[in-house]
Tab-separated table of C-alpha atoms in Angstrom:
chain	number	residue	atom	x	y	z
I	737	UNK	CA	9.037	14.043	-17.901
I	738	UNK	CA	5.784	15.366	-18.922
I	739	UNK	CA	4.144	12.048	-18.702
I	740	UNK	CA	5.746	11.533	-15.617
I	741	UNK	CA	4.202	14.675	-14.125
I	742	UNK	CA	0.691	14.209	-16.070
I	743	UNK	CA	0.468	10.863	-14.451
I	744	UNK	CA	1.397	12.161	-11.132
I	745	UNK	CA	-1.488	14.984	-11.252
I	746	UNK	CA	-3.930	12.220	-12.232
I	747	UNK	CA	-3.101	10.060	-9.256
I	748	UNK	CA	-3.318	13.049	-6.872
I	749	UNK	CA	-6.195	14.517	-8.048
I	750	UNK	CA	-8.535	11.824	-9.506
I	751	UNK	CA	-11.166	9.876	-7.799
I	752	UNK	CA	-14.594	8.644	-7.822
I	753	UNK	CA	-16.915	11.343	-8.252
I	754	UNK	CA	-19.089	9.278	-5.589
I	755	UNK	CA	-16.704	9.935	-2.958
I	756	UNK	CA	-15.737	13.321	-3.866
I	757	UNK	CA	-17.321	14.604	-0.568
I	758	UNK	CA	-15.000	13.233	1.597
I	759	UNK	CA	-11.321	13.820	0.035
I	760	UNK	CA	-9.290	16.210	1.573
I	761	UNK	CA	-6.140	18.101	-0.099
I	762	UNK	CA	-3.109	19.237	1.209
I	763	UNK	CA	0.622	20.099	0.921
I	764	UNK	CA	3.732	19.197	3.309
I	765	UNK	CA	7.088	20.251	3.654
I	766	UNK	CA	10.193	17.775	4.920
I	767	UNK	CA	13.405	17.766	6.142
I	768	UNK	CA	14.891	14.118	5.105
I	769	UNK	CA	18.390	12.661	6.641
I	770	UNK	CA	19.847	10.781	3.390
I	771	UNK	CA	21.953	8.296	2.580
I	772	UNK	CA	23.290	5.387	0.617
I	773	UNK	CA	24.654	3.077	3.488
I	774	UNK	CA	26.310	0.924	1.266
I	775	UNK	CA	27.558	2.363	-1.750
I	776	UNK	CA	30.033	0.104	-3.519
I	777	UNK	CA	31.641	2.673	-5.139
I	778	UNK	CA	32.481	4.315	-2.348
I	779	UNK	CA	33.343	1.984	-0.030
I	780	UNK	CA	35.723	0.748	-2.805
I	781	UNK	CA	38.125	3.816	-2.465
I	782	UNK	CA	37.732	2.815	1.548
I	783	UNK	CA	35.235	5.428	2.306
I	784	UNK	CA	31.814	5.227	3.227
I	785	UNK	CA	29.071	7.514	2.396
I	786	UNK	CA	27.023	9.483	5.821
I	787	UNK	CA	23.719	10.572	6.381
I	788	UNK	CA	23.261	14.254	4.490
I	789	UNK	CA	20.476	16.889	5.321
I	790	UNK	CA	17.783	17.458	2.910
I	791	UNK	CA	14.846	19.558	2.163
I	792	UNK	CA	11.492	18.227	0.047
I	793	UNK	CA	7.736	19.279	-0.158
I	794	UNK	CA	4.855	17.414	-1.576
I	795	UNK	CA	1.512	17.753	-2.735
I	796	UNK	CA	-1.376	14.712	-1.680
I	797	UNK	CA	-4.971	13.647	-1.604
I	798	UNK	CA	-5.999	11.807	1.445
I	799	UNK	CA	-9.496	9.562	0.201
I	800	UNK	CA	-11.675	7.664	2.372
I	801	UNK	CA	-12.446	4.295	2.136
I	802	UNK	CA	-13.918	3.619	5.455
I	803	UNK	CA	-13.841	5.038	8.843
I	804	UNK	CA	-10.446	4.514	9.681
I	805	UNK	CA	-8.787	3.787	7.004
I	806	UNK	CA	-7.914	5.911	3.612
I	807	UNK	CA	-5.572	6.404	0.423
I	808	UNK	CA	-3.127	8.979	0.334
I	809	UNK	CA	-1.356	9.531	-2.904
I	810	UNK	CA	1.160	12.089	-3.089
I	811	UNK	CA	3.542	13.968	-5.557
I	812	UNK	CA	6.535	14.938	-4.025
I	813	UNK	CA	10.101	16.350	-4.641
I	814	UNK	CA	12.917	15.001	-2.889
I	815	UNK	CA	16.504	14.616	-2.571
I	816	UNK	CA	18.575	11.916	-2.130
I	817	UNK	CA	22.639	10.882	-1.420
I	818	UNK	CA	25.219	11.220	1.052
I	819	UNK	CA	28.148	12.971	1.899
I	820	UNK	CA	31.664	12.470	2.436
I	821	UNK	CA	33.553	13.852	5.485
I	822	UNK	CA	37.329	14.690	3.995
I	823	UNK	CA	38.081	13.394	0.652
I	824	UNK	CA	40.954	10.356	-0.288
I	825	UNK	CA	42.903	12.287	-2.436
I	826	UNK	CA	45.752	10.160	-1.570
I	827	UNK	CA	48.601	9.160	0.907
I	828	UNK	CA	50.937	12.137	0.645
I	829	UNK	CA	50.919	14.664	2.825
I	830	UNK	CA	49.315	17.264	1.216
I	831	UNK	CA	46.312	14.893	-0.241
I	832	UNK	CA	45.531	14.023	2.971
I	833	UNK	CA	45.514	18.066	4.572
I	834	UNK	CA	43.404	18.990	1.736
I	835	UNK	CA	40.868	15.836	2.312
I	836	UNK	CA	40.502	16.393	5.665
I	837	UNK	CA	39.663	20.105	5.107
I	838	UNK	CA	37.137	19.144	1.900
I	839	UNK	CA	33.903	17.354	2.099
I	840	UNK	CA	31.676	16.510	-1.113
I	841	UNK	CA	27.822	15.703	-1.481
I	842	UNK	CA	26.365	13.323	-3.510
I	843	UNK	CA	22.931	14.840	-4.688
I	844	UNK	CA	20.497	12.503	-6.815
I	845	UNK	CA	17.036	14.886	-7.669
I	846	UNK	CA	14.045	12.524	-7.992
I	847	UNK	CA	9.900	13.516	-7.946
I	848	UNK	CA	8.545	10.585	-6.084
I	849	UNK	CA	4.921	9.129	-6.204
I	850	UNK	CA	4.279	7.905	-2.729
I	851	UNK	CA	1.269	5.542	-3.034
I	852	UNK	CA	0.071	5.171	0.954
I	853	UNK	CA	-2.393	3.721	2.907
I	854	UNK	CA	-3.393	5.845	6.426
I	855	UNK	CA	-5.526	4.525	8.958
I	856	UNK	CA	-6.206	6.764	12.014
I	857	UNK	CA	-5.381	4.624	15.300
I	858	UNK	CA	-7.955	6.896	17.135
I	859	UNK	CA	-10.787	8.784	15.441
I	860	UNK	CA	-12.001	10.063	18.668
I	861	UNK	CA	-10.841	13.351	20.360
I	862	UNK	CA	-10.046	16.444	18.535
I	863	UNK	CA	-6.416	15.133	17.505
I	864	UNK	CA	-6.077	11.875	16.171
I	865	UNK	CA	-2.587	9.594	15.632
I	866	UNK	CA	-2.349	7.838	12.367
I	867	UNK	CA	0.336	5.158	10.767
I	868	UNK	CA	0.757	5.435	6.969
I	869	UNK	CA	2.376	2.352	4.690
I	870	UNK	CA	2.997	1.746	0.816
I	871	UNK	CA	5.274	1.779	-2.344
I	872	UNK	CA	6.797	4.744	-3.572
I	873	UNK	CA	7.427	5.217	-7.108
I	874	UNK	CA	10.725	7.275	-8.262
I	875	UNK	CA	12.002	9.184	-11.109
I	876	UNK	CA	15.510	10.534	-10.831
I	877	UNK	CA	15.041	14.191	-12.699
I	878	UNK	CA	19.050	15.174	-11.590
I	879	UNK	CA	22.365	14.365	-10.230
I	880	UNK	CA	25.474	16.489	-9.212
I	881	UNK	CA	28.248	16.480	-6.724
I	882	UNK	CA	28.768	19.581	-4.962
I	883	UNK	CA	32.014	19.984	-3.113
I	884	UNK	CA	33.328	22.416	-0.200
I	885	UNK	CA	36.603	23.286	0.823
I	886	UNK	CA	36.800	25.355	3.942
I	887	UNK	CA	33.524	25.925	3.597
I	888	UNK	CA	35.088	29.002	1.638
I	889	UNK	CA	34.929	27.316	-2.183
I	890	UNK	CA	31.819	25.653	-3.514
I	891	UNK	CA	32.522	23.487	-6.597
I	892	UNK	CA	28.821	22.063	-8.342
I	893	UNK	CA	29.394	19.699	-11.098
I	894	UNK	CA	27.216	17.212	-12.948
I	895	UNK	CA	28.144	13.633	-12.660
I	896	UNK	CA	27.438	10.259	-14.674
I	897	UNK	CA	28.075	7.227	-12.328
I	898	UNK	CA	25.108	4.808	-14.863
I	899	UNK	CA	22.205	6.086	-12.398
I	900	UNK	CA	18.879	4.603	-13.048
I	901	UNK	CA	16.502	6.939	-14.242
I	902	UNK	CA	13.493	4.619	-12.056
I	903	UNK	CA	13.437	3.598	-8.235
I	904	UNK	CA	11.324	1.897	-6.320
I	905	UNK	CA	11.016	1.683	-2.877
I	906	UNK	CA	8.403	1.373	0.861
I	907	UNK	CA	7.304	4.038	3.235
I	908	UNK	CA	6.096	3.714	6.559
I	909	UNK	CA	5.527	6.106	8.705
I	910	UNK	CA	3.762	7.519	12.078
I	911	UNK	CA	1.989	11.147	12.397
I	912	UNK	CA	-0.249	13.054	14.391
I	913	UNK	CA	-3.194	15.323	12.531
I	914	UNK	CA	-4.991	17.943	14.909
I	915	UNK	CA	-7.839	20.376	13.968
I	916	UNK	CA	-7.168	24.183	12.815
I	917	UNK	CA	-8.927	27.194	11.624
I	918	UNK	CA	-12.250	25.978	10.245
I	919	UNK	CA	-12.336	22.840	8.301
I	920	UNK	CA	-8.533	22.694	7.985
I	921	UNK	CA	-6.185	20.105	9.799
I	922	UNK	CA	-2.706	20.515	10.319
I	923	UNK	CA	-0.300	17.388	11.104
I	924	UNK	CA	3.551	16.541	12.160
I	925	UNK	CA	4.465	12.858	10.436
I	926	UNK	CA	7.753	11.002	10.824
I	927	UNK	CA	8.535	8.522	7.853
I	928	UNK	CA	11.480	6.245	6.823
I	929	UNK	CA	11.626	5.442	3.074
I	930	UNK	CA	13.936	2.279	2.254
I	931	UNK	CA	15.400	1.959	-1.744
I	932	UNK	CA	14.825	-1.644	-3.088
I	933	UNK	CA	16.190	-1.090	-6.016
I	934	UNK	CA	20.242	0.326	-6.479
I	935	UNK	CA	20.269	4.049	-7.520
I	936	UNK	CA	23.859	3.020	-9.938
I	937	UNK	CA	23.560	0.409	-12.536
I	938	UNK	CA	26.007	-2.448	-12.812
I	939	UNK	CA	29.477	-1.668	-14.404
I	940	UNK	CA	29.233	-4.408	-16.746
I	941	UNK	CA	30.365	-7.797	-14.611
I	942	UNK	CA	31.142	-5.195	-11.541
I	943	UNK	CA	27.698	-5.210	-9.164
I	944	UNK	CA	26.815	-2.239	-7.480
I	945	UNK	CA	24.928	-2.169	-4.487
I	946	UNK	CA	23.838	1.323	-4.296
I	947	UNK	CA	19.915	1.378	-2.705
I	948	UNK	CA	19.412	4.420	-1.043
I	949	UNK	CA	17.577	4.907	2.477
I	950	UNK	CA	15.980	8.210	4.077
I	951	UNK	CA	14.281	9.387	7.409
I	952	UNK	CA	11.993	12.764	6.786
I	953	UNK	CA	9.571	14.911	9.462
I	954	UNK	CA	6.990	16.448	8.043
I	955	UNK	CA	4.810	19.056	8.617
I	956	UNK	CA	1.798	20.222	6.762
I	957	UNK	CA	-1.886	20.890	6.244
I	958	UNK	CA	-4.810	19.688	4.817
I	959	UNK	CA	-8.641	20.357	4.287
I	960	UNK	CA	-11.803	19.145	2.066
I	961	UNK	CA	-12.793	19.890	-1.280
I	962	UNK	CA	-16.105	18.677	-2.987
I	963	UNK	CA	-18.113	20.629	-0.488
């Protein structure tokens, strides 16, 4: 894990010192709509898995590397899943009253490494709208299920389903970046992130198809350093 993070830090903060002028830093906070749409686990018990709400911040350096277009590594925390509405807890009467009144949450922890690409569509005016592209590295740093009942009991528990400690997966994304106080930007940013590989390793012979997908608006800030 500390690798993890010391490589993270490096990719974040680390440039050429001849274009150290022109990086600017920054920080974001997200609100992500999870899910793994087709979870064979899951849909073997003849459920599926929904989209879950989700909070996540990260840390980024945007750097230049022309007029229009520049690199935006990040370092961010996230969470990803899905939830079930009412539990299968069987065909008997009283299994199916208590697993329509329960609901459970899949919750897989990861720090993520989005490596992007921004280019500003406009650069004139004082606001400017931007698309940003690019792999994401992941490493999963926790997994529970948390259940409710009545929204009255809360039951957390650690789980093992053979998750992969690694993912890897694409980001694209639109946003909108606007002047503030002094030298400082602020900007709103809408992003889908799409899982290529599956979260759940293979049960021996039994494939899993498990990649997870995730919709997130941002909002953050940013502003230069190296001058």
């Amino acid at each position: 894990m500390k690798s993890i993070l010391k490589v993270a830090i490096a990719l974040v903060l680390t440039t050429g010192a001849a274009q150290a002028q022109g990086i600017n830093i920054g920080a974001k906070g997200s609100l992500n709509l999870t899910n793994i749409p087709k979870f064979t686990v899951i849909e073997s018990l003849g459920q599926d898995l929904k989209y879950m709400a989700t909070g996540g911040g990260a840390l980024f350096a945007e750097i230049p590397l022309d007029a229009n277009f520049s690199f935006r590594p990040e370092i961010a925390y996230n969470r990803r899943g899905g939830k079930l509405e009412g539990l299968n807890l069987g065909s008997g009467t009283i299994g199916q009253i208590i697993g329509n009144l329960a609901n459970a949450r899949l919750n897989l922890d990861y720090i993520d490494i989005p490596l992007l690409f921004k280019y500003n569509i406009s650069t004139e005016g004082e606001g400017s709208p931007y698309v940003v592209a690019g792999p994401s590295l992941g490493f999963m740093v926790g997994h529970t299920m948390s259940n409710s009942i009545l929204g009255l009991i809360d039951l957390n528990y650690n789980v093992n389903m053979n998750f992969k400690n690694f993912d890897l997966g694409g980001v694209v994304g639109l946003g909108y970046e606007m002047p503030l106080n002094g030298k400082m930007k602020g900007f709103v940013e809408a992003t889908y992130r799409q899982g290529f590989l599956n979260a759940v390793d293979n049960f021996g012979p039994v494939k899993v198809d498990s990649k997870t997908s995730n919709f997130g608006i941002s909002a953050g800030v940013s502003f230069p350093v190296g001058k």
